[in-house]
Short mmCIF file of C-alpha atoms in Angstrom, two decimals:
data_model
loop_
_atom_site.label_atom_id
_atom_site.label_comp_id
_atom_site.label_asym_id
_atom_site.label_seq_id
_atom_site.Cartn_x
_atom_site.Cartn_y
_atom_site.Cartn_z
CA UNK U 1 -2.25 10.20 3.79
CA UNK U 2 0.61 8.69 5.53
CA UNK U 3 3.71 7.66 3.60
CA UNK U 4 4.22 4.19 2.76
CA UNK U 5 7.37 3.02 3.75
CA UNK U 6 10.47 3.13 1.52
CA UNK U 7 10.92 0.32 -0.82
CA UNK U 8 13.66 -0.43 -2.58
CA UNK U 9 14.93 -3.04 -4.79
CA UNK U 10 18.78 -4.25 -4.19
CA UNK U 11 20.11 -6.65 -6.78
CA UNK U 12 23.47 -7.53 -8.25
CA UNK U 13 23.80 -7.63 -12.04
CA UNK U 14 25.77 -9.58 -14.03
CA UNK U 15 28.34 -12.51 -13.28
CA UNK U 16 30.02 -11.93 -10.37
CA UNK U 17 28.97 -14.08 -6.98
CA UNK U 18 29.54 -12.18 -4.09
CA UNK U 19 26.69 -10.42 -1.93
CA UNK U 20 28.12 -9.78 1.36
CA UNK U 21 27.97 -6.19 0.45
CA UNK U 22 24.77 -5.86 -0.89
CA UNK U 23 23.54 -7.93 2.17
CA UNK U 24 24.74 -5.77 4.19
CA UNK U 25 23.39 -2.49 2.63
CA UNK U 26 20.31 -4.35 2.83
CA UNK U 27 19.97 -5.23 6.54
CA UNK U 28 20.73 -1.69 6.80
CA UNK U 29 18.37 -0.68 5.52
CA UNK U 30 15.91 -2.30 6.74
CA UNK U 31 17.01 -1.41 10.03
CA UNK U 32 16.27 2.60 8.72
CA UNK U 33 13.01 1.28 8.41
CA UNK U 34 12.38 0.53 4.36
CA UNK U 35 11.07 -2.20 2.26
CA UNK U 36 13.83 -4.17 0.73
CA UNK U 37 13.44 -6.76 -2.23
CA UNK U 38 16.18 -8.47 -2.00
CA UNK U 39 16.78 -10.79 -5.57
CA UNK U 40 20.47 -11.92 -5.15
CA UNK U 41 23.34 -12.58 -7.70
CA UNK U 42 23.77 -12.97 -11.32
CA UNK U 43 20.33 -11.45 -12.62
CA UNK U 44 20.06 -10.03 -15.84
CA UNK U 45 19.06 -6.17 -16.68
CA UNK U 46 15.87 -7.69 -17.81
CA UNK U 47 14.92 -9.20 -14.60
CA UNK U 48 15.92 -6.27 -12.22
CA UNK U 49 13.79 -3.95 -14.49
CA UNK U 50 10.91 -6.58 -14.13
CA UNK U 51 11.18 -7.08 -10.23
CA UNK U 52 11.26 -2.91 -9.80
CA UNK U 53 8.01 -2.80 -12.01
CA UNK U 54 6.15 -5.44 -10.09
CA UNK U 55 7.28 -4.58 -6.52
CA UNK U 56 6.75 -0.78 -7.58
CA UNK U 57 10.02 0.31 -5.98
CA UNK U 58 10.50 3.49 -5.16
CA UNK U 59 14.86 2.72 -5.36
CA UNK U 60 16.92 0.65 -7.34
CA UNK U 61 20.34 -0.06 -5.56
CA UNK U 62 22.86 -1.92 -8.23
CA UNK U 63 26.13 -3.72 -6.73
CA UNK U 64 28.21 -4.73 -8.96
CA UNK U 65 32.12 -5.65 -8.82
CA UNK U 66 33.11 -7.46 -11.94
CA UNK U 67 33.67 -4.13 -13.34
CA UNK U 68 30.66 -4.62 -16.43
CA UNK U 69 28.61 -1.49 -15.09
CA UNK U 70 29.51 0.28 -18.15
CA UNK U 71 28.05 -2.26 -19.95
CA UNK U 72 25.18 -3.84 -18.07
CA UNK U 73 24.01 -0.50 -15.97
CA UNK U 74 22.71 1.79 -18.81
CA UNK U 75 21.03 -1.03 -20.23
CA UNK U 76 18.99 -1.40 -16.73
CA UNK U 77 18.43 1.95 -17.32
CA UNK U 78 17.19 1.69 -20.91
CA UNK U 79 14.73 -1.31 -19.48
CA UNK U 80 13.09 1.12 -16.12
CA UNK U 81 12.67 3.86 -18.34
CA UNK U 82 10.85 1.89 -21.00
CA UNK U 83 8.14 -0.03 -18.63
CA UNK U 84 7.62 3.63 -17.11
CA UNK U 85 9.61 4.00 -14.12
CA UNK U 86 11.81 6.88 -14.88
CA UNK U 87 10.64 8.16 -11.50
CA UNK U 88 12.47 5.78 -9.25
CA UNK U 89 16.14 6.97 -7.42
CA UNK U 90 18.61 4.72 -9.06
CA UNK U 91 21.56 4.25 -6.60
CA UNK U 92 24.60 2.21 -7.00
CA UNK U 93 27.44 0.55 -5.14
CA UNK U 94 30.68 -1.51 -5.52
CA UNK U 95 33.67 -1.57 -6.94
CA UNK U 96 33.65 1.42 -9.27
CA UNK U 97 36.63 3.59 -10.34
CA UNK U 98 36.18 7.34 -9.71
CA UNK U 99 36.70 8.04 -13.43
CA UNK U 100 33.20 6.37 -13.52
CA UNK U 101 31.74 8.28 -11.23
CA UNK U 102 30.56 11.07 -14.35
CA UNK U 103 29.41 8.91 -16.63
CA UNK U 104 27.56 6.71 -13.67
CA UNK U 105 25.80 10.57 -13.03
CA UNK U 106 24.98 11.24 -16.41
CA UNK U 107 23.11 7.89 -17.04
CA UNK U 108 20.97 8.67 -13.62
CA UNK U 109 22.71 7.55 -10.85
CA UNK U 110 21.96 10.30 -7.94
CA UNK U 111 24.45 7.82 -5.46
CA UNK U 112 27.64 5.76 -6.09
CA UNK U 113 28.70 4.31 -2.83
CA UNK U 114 32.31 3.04 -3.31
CA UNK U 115 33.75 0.99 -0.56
CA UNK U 116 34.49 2.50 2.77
CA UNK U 117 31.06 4.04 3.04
CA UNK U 118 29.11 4.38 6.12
CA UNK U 119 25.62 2.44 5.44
CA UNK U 120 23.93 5.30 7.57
CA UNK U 121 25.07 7.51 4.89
CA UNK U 122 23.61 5.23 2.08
CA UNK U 123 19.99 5.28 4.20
CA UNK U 124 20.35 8.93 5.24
CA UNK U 125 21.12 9.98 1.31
CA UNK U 126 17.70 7.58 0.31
CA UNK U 127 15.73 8.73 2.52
CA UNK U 128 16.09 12.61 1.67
CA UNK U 129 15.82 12.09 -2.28
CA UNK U 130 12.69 10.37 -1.71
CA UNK U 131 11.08 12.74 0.48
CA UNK U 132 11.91 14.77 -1.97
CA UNK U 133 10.61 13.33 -4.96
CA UNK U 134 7.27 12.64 -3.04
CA UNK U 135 7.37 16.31 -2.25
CA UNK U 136 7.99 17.53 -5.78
CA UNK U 137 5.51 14.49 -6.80
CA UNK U 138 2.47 15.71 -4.54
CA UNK U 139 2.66 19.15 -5.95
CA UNK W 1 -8.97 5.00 -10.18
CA UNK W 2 -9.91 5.97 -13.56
CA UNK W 3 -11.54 3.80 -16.03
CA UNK W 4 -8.45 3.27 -18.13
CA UNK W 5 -6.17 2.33 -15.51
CA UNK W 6 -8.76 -0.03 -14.82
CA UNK W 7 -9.25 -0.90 -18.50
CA UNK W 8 -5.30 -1.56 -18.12
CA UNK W 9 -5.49 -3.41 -15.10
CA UNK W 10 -8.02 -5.67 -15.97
CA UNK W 11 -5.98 -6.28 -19.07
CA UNK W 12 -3.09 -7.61 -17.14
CA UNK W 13 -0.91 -4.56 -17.58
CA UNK W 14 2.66 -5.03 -14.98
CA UNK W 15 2.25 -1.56 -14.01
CA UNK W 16 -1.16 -0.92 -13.72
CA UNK W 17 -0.83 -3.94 -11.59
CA UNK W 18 1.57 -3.14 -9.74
CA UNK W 19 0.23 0.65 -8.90
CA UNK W 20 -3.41 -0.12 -7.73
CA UNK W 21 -1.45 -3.22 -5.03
CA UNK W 22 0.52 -0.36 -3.77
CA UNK W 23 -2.95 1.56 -3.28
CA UNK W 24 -4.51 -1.21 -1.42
CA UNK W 25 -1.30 -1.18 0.81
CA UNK W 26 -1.59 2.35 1.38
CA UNK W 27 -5.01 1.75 2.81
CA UNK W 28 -7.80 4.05 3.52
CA UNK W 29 -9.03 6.02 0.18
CA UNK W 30 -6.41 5.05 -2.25
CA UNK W 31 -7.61 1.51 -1.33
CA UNK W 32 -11.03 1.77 -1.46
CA UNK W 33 -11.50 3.45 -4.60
CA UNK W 34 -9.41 0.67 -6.16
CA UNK W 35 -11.79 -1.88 -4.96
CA UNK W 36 -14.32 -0.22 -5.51
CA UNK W 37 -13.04 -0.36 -9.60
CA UNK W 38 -11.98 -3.56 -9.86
CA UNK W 39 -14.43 -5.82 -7.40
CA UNK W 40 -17.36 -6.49 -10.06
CA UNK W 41 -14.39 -8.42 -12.45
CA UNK W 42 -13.06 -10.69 -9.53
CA UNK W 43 -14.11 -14.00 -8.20
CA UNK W 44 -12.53 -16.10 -10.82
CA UNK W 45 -9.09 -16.50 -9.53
CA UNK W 46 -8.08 -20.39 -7.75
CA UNK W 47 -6.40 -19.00 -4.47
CA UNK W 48 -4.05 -21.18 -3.22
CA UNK W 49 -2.28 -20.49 0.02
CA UNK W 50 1.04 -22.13 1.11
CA UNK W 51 2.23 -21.41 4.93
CA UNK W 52 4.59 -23.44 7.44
CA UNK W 53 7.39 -22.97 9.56
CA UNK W 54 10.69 -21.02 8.28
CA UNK W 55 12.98 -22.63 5.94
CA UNK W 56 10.68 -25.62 4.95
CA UNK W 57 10.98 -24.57 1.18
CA UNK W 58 7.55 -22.95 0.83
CA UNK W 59 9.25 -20.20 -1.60
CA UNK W 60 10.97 -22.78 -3.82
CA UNK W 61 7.79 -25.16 -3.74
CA UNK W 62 6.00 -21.79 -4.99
CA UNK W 63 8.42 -21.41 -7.95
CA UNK W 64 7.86 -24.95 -8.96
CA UNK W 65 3.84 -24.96 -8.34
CA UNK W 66 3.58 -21.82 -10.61
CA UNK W 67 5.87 -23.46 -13.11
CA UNK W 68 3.51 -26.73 -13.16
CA UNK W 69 0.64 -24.25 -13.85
CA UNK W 70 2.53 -21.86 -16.54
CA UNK W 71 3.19 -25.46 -18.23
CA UNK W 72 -1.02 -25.82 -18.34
CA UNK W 73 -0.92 -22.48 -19.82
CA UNK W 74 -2.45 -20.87 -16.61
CA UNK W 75 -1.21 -17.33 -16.01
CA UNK W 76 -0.22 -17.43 -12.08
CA UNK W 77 0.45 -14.54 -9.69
CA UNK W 78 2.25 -14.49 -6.71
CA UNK W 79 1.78 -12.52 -3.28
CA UNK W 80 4.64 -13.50 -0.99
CA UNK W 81 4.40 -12.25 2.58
CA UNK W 82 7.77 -11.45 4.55
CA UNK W 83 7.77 -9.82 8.01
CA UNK W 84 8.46 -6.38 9.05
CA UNK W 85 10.53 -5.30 12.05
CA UNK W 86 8.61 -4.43 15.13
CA UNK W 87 11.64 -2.19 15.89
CA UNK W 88 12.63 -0.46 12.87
CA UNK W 89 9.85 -0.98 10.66
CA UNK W 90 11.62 -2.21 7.89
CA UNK W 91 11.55 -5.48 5.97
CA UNK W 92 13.64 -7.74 3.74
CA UNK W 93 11.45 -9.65 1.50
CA UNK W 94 13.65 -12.43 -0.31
CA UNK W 95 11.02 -14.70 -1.33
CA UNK W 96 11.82 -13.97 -5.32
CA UNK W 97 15.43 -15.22 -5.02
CA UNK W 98 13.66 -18.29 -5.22
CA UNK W 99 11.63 -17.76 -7.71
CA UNK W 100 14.36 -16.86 -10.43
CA UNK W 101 13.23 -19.53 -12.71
CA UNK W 102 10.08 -17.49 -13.53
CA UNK W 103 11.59 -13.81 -14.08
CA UNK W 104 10.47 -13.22 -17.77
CA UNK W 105 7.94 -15.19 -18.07
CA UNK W 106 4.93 -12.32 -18.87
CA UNK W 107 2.24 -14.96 -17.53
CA UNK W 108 3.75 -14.25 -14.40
CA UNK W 109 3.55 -11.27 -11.55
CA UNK W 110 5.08 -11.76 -8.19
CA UNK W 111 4.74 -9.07 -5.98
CA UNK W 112 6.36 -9.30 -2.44
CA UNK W 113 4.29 -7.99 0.96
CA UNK W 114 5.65 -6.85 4.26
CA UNK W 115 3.38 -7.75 7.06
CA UNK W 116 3.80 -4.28 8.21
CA UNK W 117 2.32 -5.08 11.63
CA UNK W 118 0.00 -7.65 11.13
CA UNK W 119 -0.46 -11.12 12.90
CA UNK W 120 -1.97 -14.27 11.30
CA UNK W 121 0.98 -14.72 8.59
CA UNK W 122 -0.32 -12.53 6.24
CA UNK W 123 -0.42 -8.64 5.54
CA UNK W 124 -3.72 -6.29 6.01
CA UNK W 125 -3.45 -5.63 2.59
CA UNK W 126 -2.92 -9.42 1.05
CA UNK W 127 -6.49 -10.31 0.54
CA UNK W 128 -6.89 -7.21 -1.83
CA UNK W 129 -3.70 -7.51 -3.16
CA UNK W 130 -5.07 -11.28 -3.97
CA UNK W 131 -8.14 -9.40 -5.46
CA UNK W 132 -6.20 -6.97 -7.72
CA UNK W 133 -4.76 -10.28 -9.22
CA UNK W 134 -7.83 -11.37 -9.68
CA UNK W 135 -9.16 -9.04 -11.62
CA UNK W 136 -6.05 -8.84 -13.82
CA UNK W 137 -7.07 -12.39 -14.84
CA UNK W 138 -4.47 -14.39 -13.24
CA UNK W 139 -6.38 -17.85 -12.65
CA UNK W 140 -3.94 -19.12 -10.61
CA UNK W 141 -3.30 -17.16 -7.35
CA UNK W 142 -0.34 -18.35 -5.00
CA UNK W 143 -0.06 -16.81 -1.88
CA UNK W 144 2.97 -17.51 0.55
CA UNK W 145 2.56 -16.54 4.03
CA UNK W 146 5.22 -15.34 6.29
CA UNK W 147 7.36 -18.37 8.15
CA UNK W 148 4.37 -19.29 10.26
CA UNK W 149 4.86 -20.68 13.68
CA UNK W 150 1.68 -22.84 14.84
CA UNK W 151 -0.82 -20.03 14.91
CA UNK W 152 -0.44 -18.12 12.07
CA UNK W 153 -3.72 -19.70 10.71
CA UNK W 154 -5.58 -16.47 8.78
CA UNK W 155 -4.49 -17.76 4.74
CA UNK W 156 -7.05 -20.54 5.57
CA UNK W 157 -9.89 -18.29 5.17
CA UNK W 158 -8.30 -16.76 2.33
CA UNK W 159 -7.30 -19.26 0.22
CA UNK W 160 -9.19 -21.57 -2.16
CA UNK W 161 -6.75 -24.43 -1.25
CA UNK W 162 -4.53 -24.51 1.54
CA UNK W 163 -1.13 -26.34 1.32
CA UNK W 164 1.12 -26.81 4.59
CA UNK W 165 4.28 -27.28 4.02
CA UNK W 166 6.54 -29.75 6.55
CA UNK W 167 10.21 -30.36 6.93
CA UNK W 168 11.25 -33.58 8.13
CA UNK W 169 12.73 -33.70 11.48
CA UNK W 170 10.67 -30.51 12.79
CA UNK W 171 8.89 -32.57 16.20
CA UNK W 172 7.63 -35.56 16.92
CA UNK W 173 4.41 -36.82 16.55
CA UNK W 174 3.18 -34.94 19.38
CA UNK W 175 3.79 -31.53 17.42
CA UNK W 176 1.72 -33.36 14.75
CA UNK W 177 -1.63 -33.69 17.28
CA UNK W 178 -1.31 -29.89 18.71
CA UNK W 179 -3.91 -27.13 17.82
CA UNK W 180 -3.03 -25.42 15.06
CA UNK W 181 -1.76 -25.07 11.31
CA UNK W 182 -1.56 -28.67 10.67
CA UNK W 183 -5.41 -27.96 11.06
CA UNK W 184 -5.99 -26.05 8.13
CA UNK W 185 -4.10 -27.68 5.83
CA UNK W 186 -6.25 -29.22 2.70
CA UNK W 187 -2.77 -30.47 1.61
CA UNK W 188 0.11 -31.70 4.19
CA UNK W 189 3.33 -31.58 1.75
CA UNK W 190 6.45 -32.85 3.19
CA UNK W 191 9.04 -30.97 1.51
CA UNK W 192 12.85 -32.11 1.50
CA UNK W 193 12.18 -35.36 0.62
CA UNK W 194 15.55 -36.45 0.01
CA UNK W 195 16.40 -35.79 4.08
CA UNK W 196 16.79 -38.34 6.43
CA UNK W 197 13.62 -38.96 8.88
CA UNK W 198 11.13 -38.65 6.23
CA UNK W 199 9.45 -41.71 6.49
CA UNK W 200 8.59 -40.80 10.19
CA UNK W 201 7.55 -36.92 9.62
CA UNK W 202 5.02 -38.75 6.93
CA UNK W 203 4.03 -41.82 9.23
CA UNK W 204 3.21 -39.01 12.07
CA UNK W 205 0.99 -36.95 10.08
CA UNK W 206 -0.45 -39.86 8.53
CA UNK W 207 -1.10 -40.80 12.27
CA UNK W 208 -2.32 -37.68 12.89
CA UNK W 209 -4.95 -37.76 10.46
CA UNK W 210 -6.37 -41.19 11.54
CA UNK W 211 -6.99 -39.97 14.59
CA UNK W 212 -9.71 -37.64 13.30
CA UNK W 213 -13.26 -38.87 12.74
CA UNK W 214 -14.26 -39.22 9.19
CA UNK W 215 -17.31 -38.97 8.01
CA UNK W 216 -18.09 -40.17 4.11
CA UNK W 217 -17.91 -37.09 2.47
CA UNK W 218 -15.31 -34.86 4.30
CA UNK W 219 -11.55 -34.17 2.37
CA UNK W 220 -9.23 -36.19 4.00
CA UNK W 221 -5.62 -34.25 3.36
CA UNK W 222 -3.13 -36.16 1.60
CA UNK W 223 0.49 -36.71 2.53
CA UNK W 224 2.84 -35.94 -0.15
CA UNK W 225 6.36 -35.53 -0.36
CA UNK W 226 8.37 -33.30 -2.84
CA UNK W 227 11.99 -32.40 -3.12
CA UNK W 228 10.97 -28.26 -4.43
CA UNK W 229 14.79 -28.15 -5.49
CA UNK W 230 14.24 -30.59 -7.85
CA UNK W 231 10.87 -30.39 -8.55
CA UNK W 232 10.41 -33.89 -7.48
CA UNK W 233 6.56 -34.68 -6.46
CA UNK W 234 5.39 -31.24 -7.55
CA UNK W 235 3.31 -32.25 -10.56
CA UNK W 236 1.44 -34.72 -7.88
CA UNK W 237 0.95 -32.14 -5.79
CA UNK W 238 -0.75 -29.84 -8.59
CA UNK W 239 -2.60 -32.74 -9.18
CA UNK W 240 -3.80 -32.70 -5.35
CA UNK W 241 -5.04 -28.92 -6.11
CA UNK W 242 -6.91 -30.17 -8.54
CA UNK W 243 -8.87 -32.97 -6.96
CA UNK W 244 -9.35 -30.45 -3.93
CA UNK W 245 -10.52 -27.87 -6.18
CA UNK W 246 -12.96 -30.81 -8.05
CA UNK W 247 -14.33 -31.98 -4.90
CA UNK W 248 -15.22 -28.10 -3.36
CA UNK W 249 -16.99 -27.42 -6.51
CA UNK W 250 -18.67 -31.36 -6.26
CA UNK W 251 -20.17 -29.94 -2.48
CA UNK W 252 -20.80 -26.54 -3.28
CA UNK W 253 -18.08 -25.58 -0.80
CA UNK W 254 -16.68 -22.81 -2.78
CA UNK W 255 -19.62 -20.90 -2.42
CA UNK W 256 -19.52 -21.65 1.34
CA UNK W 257 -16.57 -20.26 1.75
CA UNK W 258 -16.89 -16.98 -0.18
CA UNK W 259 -19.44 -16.57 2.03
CA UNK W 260 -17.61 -17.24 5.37
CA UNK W 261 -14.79 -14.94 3.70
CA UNK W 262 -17.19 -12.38 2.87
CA UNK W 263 -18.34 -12.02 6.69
CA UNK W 264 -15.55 -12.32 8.03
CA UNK W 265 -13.61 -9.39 5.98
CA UNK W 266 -17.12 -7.23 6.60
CA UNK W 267 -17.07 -7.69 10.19
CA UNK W 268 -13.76 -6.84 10.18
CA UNK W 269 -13.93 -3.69 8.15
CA UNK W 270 -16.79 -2.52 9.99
CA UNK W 271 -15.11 -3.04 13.40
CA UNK W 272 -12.50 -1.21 12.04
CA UNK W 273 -14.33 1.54 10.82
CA UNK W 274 -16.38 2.05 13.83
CA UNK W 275 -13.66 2.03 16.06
CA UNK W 276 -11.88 4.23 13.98
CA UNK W 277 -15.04 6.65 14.31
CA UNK W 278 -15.69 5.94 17.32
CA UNK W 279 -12.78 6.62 19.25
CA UNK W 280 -12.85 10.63 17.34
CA UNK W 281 -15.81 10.79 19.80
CA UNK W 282 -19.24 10.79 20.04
CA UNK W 283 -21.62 14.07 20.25
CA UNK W 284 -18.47 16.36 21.16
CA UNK W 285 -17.34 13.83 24.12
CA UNK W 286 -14.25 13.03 23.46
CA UNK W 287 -12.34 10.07 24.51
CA UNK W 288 -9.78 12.03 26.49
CA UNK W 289 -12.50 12.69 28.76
CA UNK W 290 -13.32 9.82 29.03
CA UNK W 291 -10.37 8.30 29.62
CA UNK W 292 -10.33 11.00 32.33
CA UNK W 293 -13.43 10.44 34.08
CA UNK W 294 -12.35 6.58 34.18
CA UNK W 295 -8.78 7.29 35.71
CA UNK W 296 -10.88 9.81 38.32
CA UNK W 297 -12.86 6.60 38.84
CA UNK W 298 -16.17 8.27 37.98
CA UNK W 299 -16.86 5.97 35.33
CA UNK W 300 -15.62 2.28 34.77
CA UNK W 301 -14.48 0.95 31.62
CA UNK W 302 -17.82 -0.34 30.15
CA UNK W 303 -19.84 2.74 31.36
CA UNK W 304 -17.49 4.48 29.43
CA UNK W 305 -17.83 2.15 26.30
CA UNK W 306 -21.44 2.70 26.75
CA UNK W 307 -21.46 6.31 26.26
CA UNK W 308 -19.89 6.21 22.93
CA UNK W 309 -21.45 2.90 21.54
CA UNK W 310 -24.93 4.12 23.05
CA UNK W 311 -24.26 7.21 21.08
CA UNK W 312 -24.68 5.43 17.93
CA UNK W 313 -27.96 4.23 18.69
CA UNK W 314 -29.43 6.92 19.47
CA UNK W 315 -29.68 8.17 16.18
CA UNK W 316 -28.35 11.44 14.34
CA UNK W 317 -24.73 11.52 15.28
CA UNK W 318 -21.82 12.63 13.93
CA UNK W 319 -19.61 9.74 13.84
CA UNK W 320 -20.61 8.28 10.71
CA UNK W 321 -19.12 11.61 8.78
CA UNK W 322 -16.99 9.37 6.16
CA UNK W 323 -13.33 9.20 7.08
CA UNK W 324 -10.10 8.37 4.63
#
């Protein structure tokens, strides 16, 4: 059975209004071939978890810059995890100080893409944990 | 698909849902098997489709038609069709930004579709996606075609109802007597309202459909105009669904056009399938052969044809092994 194509779900939580860089990361990629449901700013951990469970991602992407990923990412977590979709590659981006970086791990981040990063990298990095969760799924 | 996936399905379950419209994507097997489950519980779903050009505000009018319906206590789903890439594949489907309003709202699934190849403004996979909604008891079904240019024409025989949506200023009342979408439309809505040159994108439809003979019992499409940012005009336009839905049941034309959807999708299947089939070869000839025999000019093109198509009718042969 062929694989369907990547899809992933990019959305900015919380209250701050600028996109341009998860815009960009998703043009990207899109250009490396995936799926991407695009939602925009200021959505709630309620309504990301919702959109990943209808469009049955197989990424989330968070950007966030106010600085509240802390406080609004684990509870985004808390929501996928509870309508079943502990399976998806969560994957983040922004403004986010390396003394994050741990606790960003710990919740189930397998990315954190801090400014300065090459969006090949981001699409390169997605597309070999998925192949590899298909893998380790099919077996 | 087993029965309590179905069970789950059929009881509206997001996930469930969600799963068995990724099978139909997927295609072959994983698709089949889920129609297969869930076809005996559909047929009860209003489809409505709503197509035009890029940027006319079909998105937004969505939000606001499925909030009119939520408001009537109908659950509503959504299938909204983006396109993919011809070059990398890939797709960005941003149809839910505009359809914020309803994010919570458990009466409500909206699942976005990338064309993922297909002409005609929709996906392969949309008219089972539609069915999978269906059967999970959504009575409202809205389904937003890609940003359709003049052909993009195939939600017609998919949908129930079919709304086009206008901008004003987009051409001249020429554009309004070409071939085309205008055509199809069971509703003309002109959205943007509140934008200068309405009054003449309204009068040229309006002209449009004069010019078309009449006869006493056929739907004549009305005009409307709605400002989707607003809301303004929507409730009149879910009032329009309604009559149109009223006066296909009054003729019996909702059976009609099951039926005309139901031939069309089989012939379509079945060319699929036999091409599919087909083109493995027929009786150990292989197509590479043939192609072959046609570039050494030993056989034409149709001769060709003929040896694998004739294959079929004469009996016993191999091609009709099932595939995935």
């Amino acid at each position: 059975m062929a694989d369907r194509p990547i899809r992933v779900l990019i959305a900015k939580p919380g209250l701050d209004g600028h996109d341009r860089g998860a815009k960009v990361v998703a043009r990207a990629l899109r250009d490396a071939g995936m799926e991407v449901i695009y939602t925009g700013i200021r959505q709630t951990p309620e309504m990301i978890a919702e959109a990943a469970l209808q469009e049955d991602v197989d990424v989330v992407g968070l950007s966030i810059l106010s600085g509240a990923h802390l406080d609004l990412f684990p509870r985004v977590v808390d929501l996928l995890r509870q309508k079943g979709l502990d399976d998806a590659l969560l994957v983040c981006g922004g403004i986010i100080p390396d003394e994050d970086m741990p606790a960003l791990r710990r919740m189930g981040f397998a990315g954190v893409f801090g400014p300065g990063t090459f969006t090949q990298d981001v699409a390169k990095f997605i597309r070999e944990e998925v192949a590899r969760k298909r893998g380790a799924a099919a077996q | 698909m087993n029965p309590e996936s179905v069970q789950q399905l059929c009881a509206g379950n997001p996930r469930a849902v969600a799963r068995a419209i990724s099978a139909v994507e997927r295609g072959g097997a994983a698709a089949r098997a889920v129609i297969a489950a869930i076809f005996r519980y559909t047929g009860r779903a209003h489809v409505i489709g709503v197509t035009g050009a890029p940027g006319t505000g079909k998105s937004t009018l969505v939000n606001e038609i499925a909030k009119q319906y939520r408001r009537r206590g109908q659950r509503v789903g959504i299938v909204a069709v983006d396109p993919t890439s011809p070059f990398s594949g890939g797709a960005i489907l941003g149809d839910r930004l505009r359809m914020q309003d309803l994010s919570g709202d458990p009466g409500v699934f909206i699942r976005s579709m990338a064309t993922r190849g297909s002409l005609g403004g929709l996906a392969a996979a949309t008219s089972d996606a539609v069915q999978v909604l269906d059967a999970a008891g959504f009575e409202i079904v809205l389904v937003e075609t890609v940003g359709a240019g003049q052909s993009e024409v195939e939600i017609a025989a998919n949908a129930h109802t079919t709304i086009v949506v206008e901008a004003p200023g987009m051409g001249d009342d020429i554009q309004a007597i070409k071939a085309g979408i205008l055509e199809i439309a069971d509703l003309l809505i002109v959205n943007k309202a509140d934008h200068d040159e309405v009054s003449a994108t309204v009068a040229a439809l309006e002209m449009n459909l004069n010019l078309k003979p009449q006869a006493e019992n056929d739907w004549r499409p009305p005009v409307l105009k709605t400002i989707a940012l607003t809301g303004a005009g929507v409730a009149d336009a879910v009032e329009w669904i309604g009559k149109h839905r009223a006066y296909l049941e009054a003729h019996r034309l909702l059976e009609l056009r099951e039926r005309a959807r139901f031939r069309a999708e089989l012939e379509m299947v079945v060319q699929r399938e036999l091409i599919t089939r087909l083109l493995r070869g027929v009786n150990g000839t292989k197509i590479e052969t043939l192609v072959e025999q046609i570039a050494a000019r030993e056989l034409d093109v149709y001769a060709a044809a003929e040896v694998l198509v004739g294959g079929i009718q004469n009996g016993a042969n191999p091609i009709f092994a099932a595939t995935d």
